[in-house]
XYZ file of C-alpha atoms in Angstrom:
346
model
C -15.691 1.279 -4.787
C -16.891 1.706 -1.135
C -14.186 4.329 -0.646
C -15.316 6.275 -3.707
C -18.937 6.123 -2.509
C -17.960 7.394 0.932
C -15.968 10.292 -0.504
C -18.768 11.100 -2.915
C -21.297 11.247 -0.069
C -19.050 13.593 1.904
C -18.587 15.865 -1.080
C -22.342 15.860 -1.725
C -23.019 16.737 1.931
C -20.543 19.575 1.696
C -22.445 21.027 -1.276
C -25.730 20.639 0.581
C -24.256 22.405 3.604
C -23.139 25.350 1.470
C -26.580 25.580 -0.086
C -28.408 25.354 3.288
C -26.150 28.052 4.696
C -27.158 30.305 1.854
C -30.896 29.574 2.192
C -31.146 29.310 5.977
C -29.008 32.248 7.173
C -28.718 35.924 6.470
C -25.496 35.505 4.542
C -24.226 38.800 3.206
C -21.877 38.621 0.249
C -19.533 41.198 -1.193
C -20.923 40.600 -4.706
C -24.449 40.505 -6.064
C -24.011 37.311 -8.034
C -24.962 34.173 -5.956
C -21.533 32.630 -6.318
C -21.923 30.359 -3.314
C -25.048 28.763 -4.830
C -23.190 28.029 -8.072
C -20.308 26.484 -6.118
C -22.756 24.435 -4.016
C -24.438 23.014 -7.117
C -21.091 22.175 -8.742
C -19.892 20.466 -5.538
C -23.081 18.375 -5.349
C -22.691 17.331 -9.003
C -19.112 16.321 -8.243
C -20.224 14.298 -5.222
C -22.752 12.411 -7.334
C -20.242 11.813 -10.139
C -17.321 10.658 -7.961
C -18.559 7.093 -7.225
C -19.195 6.302 -10.909
C -16.085 7.738 -12.582
C -12.729 5.968 -12.685
C -10.340 7.189 -10.017
C -6.737 8.213 -10.611
C -4.113 10.221 -8.790
C -4.544 13.113 -11.197
C -8.321 13.235 -10.558
C -7.711 13.034 -6.845
C -5.395 16.029 -7.033
C -8.030 17.827 -9.108
C -10.580 17.118 -6.351
C -8.248 18.664 -3.733
C -7.506 21.745 -5.834
C -11.180 22.221 -6.685
C -12.146 21.845 -3.011
C -9.543 24.369 -1.887
C -10.594 26.818 -4.579
C -14.327 26.426 -3.825
C -13.757 27.001 -0.076
C -11.653 30.086 -0.854
C -14.415 31.477 -3.058
C -17.053 30.953 -0.410
C -14.870 32.438 2.330
C -13.695 35.532 0.435
C -17.179 36.288 -0.915
C -18.628 36.394 2.643
C -18.876 39.837 4.211
C -19.464 38.664 7.806
C -16.053 38.048 9.468
C -17.385 35.316 11.751
C -18.926 33.489 8.766
C -15.580 33.785 6.957
C -13.808 32.221 9.952
C -16.239 29.291 10.103
C -15.821 28.710 6.377
C -12.039 28.522 6.771
C -12.374 25.563 9.150
C -13.565 23.396 6.238
C -9.970 23.513 4.976
C -9.233 21.039 7.792
C -11.494 18.444 6.189
C -9.681 18.764 2.872
C -6.420 18.415 4.780
C -7.643 15.129 6.263
C -8.394 13.832 2.755
C -4.889 14.849 1.610
C -3.355 13.146 4.658
C -5.239 9.933 3.837
C -4.632 9.740 0.063
C -1.596 11.888 -0.755
C 1.905 12.724 0.399
C 3.503 15.364 2.609
C 4.291 17.691 -0.311
C 0.607 17.901 -1.255
C -0.233 18.559 2.407
C 2.243 21.443 2.606
C 0.835 23.064 -0.542
C -2.664 22.721 0.884
C -1.626 24.278 4.204
C 0.135 27.146 2.460
C -2.934 27.885 0.350
C -5.421 27.613 3.207
C -3.173 29.625 5.521
C -2.958 32.423 2.983
C -6.732 32.433 2.524
C -7.214 32.580 6.323
C -4.892 35.580 6.549
C -6.671 37.388 3.700
C -10.086 36.564 5.123
C -9.095 37.677 8.641
C -7.799 41.016 7.396
C -10.962 41.561 5.338
C -9.248 42.579 2.123
C -12.446 42.309 0.081
C -14.821 43.840 2.637
C -15.447 47.206 4.130
C -15.818 45.895 7.686
C -13.131 47.422 9.843
C -11.021 45.019 11.931
C -8.561 45.798 14.702
C -5.182 44.140 14.853
C -6.247 42.068 17.856
C -9.327 40.804 15.994
C -7.248 39.809 12.990
C -4.589 38.067 15.065
C -7.271 36.323 17.102
C -8.967 34.871 14.029
C -5.682 33.776 12.542
C -4.548 32.212 15.825
C -7.836 30.291 16.020
C -8.207 29.106 12.438
C -4.676 28.100 11.471
C -4.115 25.659 14.378
C -7.496 24.035 13.720
C -6.820 23.374 10.026
C -3.312 22.168 10.924
C -4.248 19.912 13.836
C -6.954 17.944 11.953
C -4.597 16.646 9.185
C -1.790 16.025 11.679
C -4.052 13.954 13.943
C -5.293 12.090 10.856
C -1.729 11.425 9.750
C -0.771 10.088 13.227
C -3.800 7.835 13.314
C -2.984 6.479 9.861
C 0.619 5.868 10.872
C -0.482 3.914 13.950
C -2.945 1.871 11.912
C -0.264 1.218 9.280
C 2.161 -0.017 11.964
C -0.504 -2.330 13.385
C -1.325 -3.631 9.894
C 2.339 -4.161 9.117
C 3.033 -6.033 12.330
C 0.020 -8.258 11.686
C 1.596 -9.286 8.353
C 4.890 -10.462 9.844
C 5.984 -13.777 11.300
C 6.999 -13.083 14.931
C 10.071 -15.397 14.923
C 11.733 -14.501 11.637
C 10.214 -11.083 10.791
C 9.410 -12.545 7.366
C 5.954 -12.094 5.886
C 3.174 -14.419 7.031
C 0.371 -15.664 4.750
C -1.513 -12.402 4.971
C 1.556 -10.317 4.210
C 2.507 -12.645 1.342
C -0.920 -12.227 -0.236
C -0.639 -8.439 -0.190
C 2.936 -8.384 -1.490
C 2.269 -10.848 -4.313
C -0.684 -8.732 -5.388
C 1.695 -5.803 -5.766
C 4.084 -7.956 -7.793
C 1.297 -9.081 -10.116
C 0.355 -5.476 -10.837
C 3.985 -4.772 -11.713
C 4.294 -7.721 -14.134
C 3.353 -5.805 -17.239
C 5.843 -7.130 -19.803
C 6.519 -10.581 -21.266
C 10.257 -10.335 -20.599
C 9.619 -10.462 -16.846
C 9.657 -13.899 -15.237
C 7.638 -14.641 -12.106
C 9.100 -17.204 -9.698
C 7.369 -19.031 -6.879
C 9.724 -20.980 -4.630
C 8.612 -23.350 -1.860
C 11.237 -24.385 0.672
C 10.846 -27.042 3.395
C 13.495 -27.934 5.973
C 14.421 -31.651 5.755
C 13.717 -33.750 8.848
C 12.835 -30.700 10.907
C 11.047 -32.776 13.577
C 14.424 -34.448 14.252
C 15.939 -31.110 15.386
C 13.103 -30.390 17.799
C 13.008 -33.933 19.175
C 16.806 -34.341 19.468
C 18.062 -30.846 20.389
C 14.951 -29.040 21.655
C 12.779 -26.270 20.285
C 15.393 -23.578 20.839
C 17.700 -25.302 18.346
C 14.736 -25.838 16.017
C 14.060 -22.101 16.132
C 17.738 -21.481 15.343
C 17.496 -23.677 12.274
C 14.403 -21.800 11.144
C 16.161 -18.445 11.626
C 19.222 -19.679 9.728
C 17.011 -20.745 6.832
C 15.349 -17.299 6.829
C 18.748 -15.570 6.703
C 19.870 -17.771 3.824
C 16.718 -16.895 1.891
C 17.515 -13.221 2.350
C 21.023 -13.863 1.031
C 19.708 -15.661 -2.023
C 16.595 -13.732 -3.066
C 16.495 -10.334 -4.702
C 15.887 -7.314 -2.527
C 12.364 -6.782 -3.895
C 11.257 -10.413 -3.389
C 8.348 -11.400 -1.152
C 9.745 -13.867 1.413
C 7.337 -15.561 3.795
C 7.189 -18.232 6.426
C 3.820 -19.860 6.003
C 4.246 -22.873 8.310
C 6.456 -24.294 10.997
C 9.314 -25.166 8.648
C 7.894 -24.085 5.264
C 8.860 -20.915 3.417
C 7.688 -19.297 0.195
C 9.512 -16.793 -2.007
C 7.728 -14.899 -4.805
C 9.819 -12.635 -6.999
C 9.898 -11.129 -10.405
C 12.968 -10.444 -12.579
C 14.121 -10.093 -16.165
C 14.203 -13.425 -17.962
C 17.995 -13.501 -18.609
C 18.692 -13.473 -14.856
C 16.567 -16.463 -13.939
C 19.124 -19.122 -14.783
C 21.832 -17.644 -12.573
C 19.434 -17.225 -9.658
C 18.243 -20.814 -9.899
C 21.829 -22.096 -10.061
C 22.646 -20.284 -6.798
C 19.759 -21.459 -4.667
C 21.072 -24.941 -3.724
C 24.549 -23.928 -2.572
C 23.137 -20.990 -0.609
C 20.281 -22.842 1.062
C 22.233 -26.021 1.782
C 25.571 -24.594 2.850
C 27.594 -27.014 5.058
C 28.020 -24.352 7.726
C 26.443 -23.918 11.136
C 25.508 -26.457 13.721
C 23.521 -28.548 13.549
C 23.776 -29.120 9.807
C 20.484 -28.819 7.962
C 19.302 -29.223 4.379
C 16.171 -28.164 2.488
C 13.896 -29.496 -0.185
C 13.118 -26.856 -2.784
C 10.414 -26.629 -5.415
C 10.410 -23.855 -8.016
C 7.790 -22.815 -10.565
C 8.716 -20.206 -13.156
C 6.290 -18.406 -15.426
C 7.762 -16.747 -18.529
C 4.575 -15.781 -20.339
C 1.922 -13.133 -19.802
C -1.640 -12.977 -18.476
C -4.511 -11.127 -20.208
C -5.946 -9.539 -17.054
C -5.619 -9.343 -13.275
C -8.073 -12.201 -12.661
C -6.078 -14.504 -14.937
C -2.861 -13.371 -13.197
C -4.245 -14.247 -9.764
C -5.379 -17.636 -11.037
C -1.991 -18.136 -12.697
C -0.158 -17.288 -9.459
C -2.289 -19.833 -7.596
C -1.319 -22.473 -10.173
C 2.332 -21.506 -9.860
C 2.184 -21.922 -6.083
C 0.550 -25.341 -6.484
C 3.226 -26.440 -8.992
C 6.040 -25.198 -6.784
C 4.524 -27.059 -3.850
C 4.344 -30.244 -5.931
C 7.929 -29.739 -7.036
C 9.002 -29.384 -3.425
C 7.314 -32.682 -2.473
C 9.050 -34.306 -5.459
C 12.331 -33.127 -3.955
C 11.216 -34.695 -0.652
C 10.427 -37.997 -2.394
C 13.912 -38.021 -3.884
C 15.405 -37.934 -0.398
C 15.585 -34.208 0.311
C 18.530 -31.854 -0.181
C 17.286 -31.389 -3.725
C 15.959 -28.691 -6.086
C 13.131 -29.461 -8.504
C 11.984 -26.836 -11.015
C 8.987 -26.462 -13.305
C 9.115 -23.812 -16.032
C 5.953 -22.600 -17.731
C 5.921 -20.880 -21.099
C 2.435 -20.132 -22.485
C 1.053 -22.398 -19.751
C 3.041 -25.433 -20.951
C 4.969 -26.892 -17.953
C 8.480 -28.290 -18.410
C 10.045 -30.105 -15.511
C 13.707 -29.548 -14.705
C 15.170 -31.546 -11.832
C 18.611 -32.109 -10.449
C 19.904 -33.797 -7.331
C 22.685 -32.244 -5.292
C 23.984 -33.729 -2.036
C 26.375 -32.124 0.362
């Protein structure tokens, strides 16, 4: 909502600017009809409506196309070549919006359109004002770099911010997600869970007797055990799973998959996570909560995910109480938990 309000204010201000330009300057147009005033009023109406209407990608594209068309109308209807040139610079603002909310293809189409309008406006196709070749080339050479540089700089800034945000969501030792990254990724998974035949799994893994490795072999060996556990999680989990290290020796996996594949995945977790390879040998206690039902809305899904995490955590501690090196599972169907446990020792 704050983003929509901000965009709406900018669009409203753009309409006000167009109107003030018409009222406060000696703008000379090539047609008698006050087309710029009509465009200004429509733009202001759009700016007021934007914060209160539902947003979608299609409506965002419509906003870009409408903005490009409105700027073109204002530019081409202006008889003064300097006023046309100033109007073309507004294309750079639309390009910044495209860089922020859309992809490179949309940016290229926008640049092609705005570049063509700049060329037509610089030549003065719809005016009687004579222009020399040097004047035309000078206007083009000024306007096109400006409308290109603004979106490019915006894109670079967004890329840098994205890299900073991504690095802040990763655990520095394992490159797995941290708590912040896990929260974002699980939110994406919840939005994708749209059908009842998709199961959602929350897995909590804790390394058995981890303090022993640090106290006996040193923290370097302890870090090696953590890294080995992270690699094993990558080997076991699906490629689209959210894998996180949320504590010193505690890991969480959240993943979604078709219901028929759940059994095979659960059967593989113990032999993968507790393989008798590598020195020093280590085992894990694993708790799993599986949800096979559906949720009525996003709020219920978020609450359901929280309950799943709590159940998986309890299942992991149950594995600890049974001596470690164990997998304990809880399956929920229509919010009715069923406990499934099994002890496996290397």
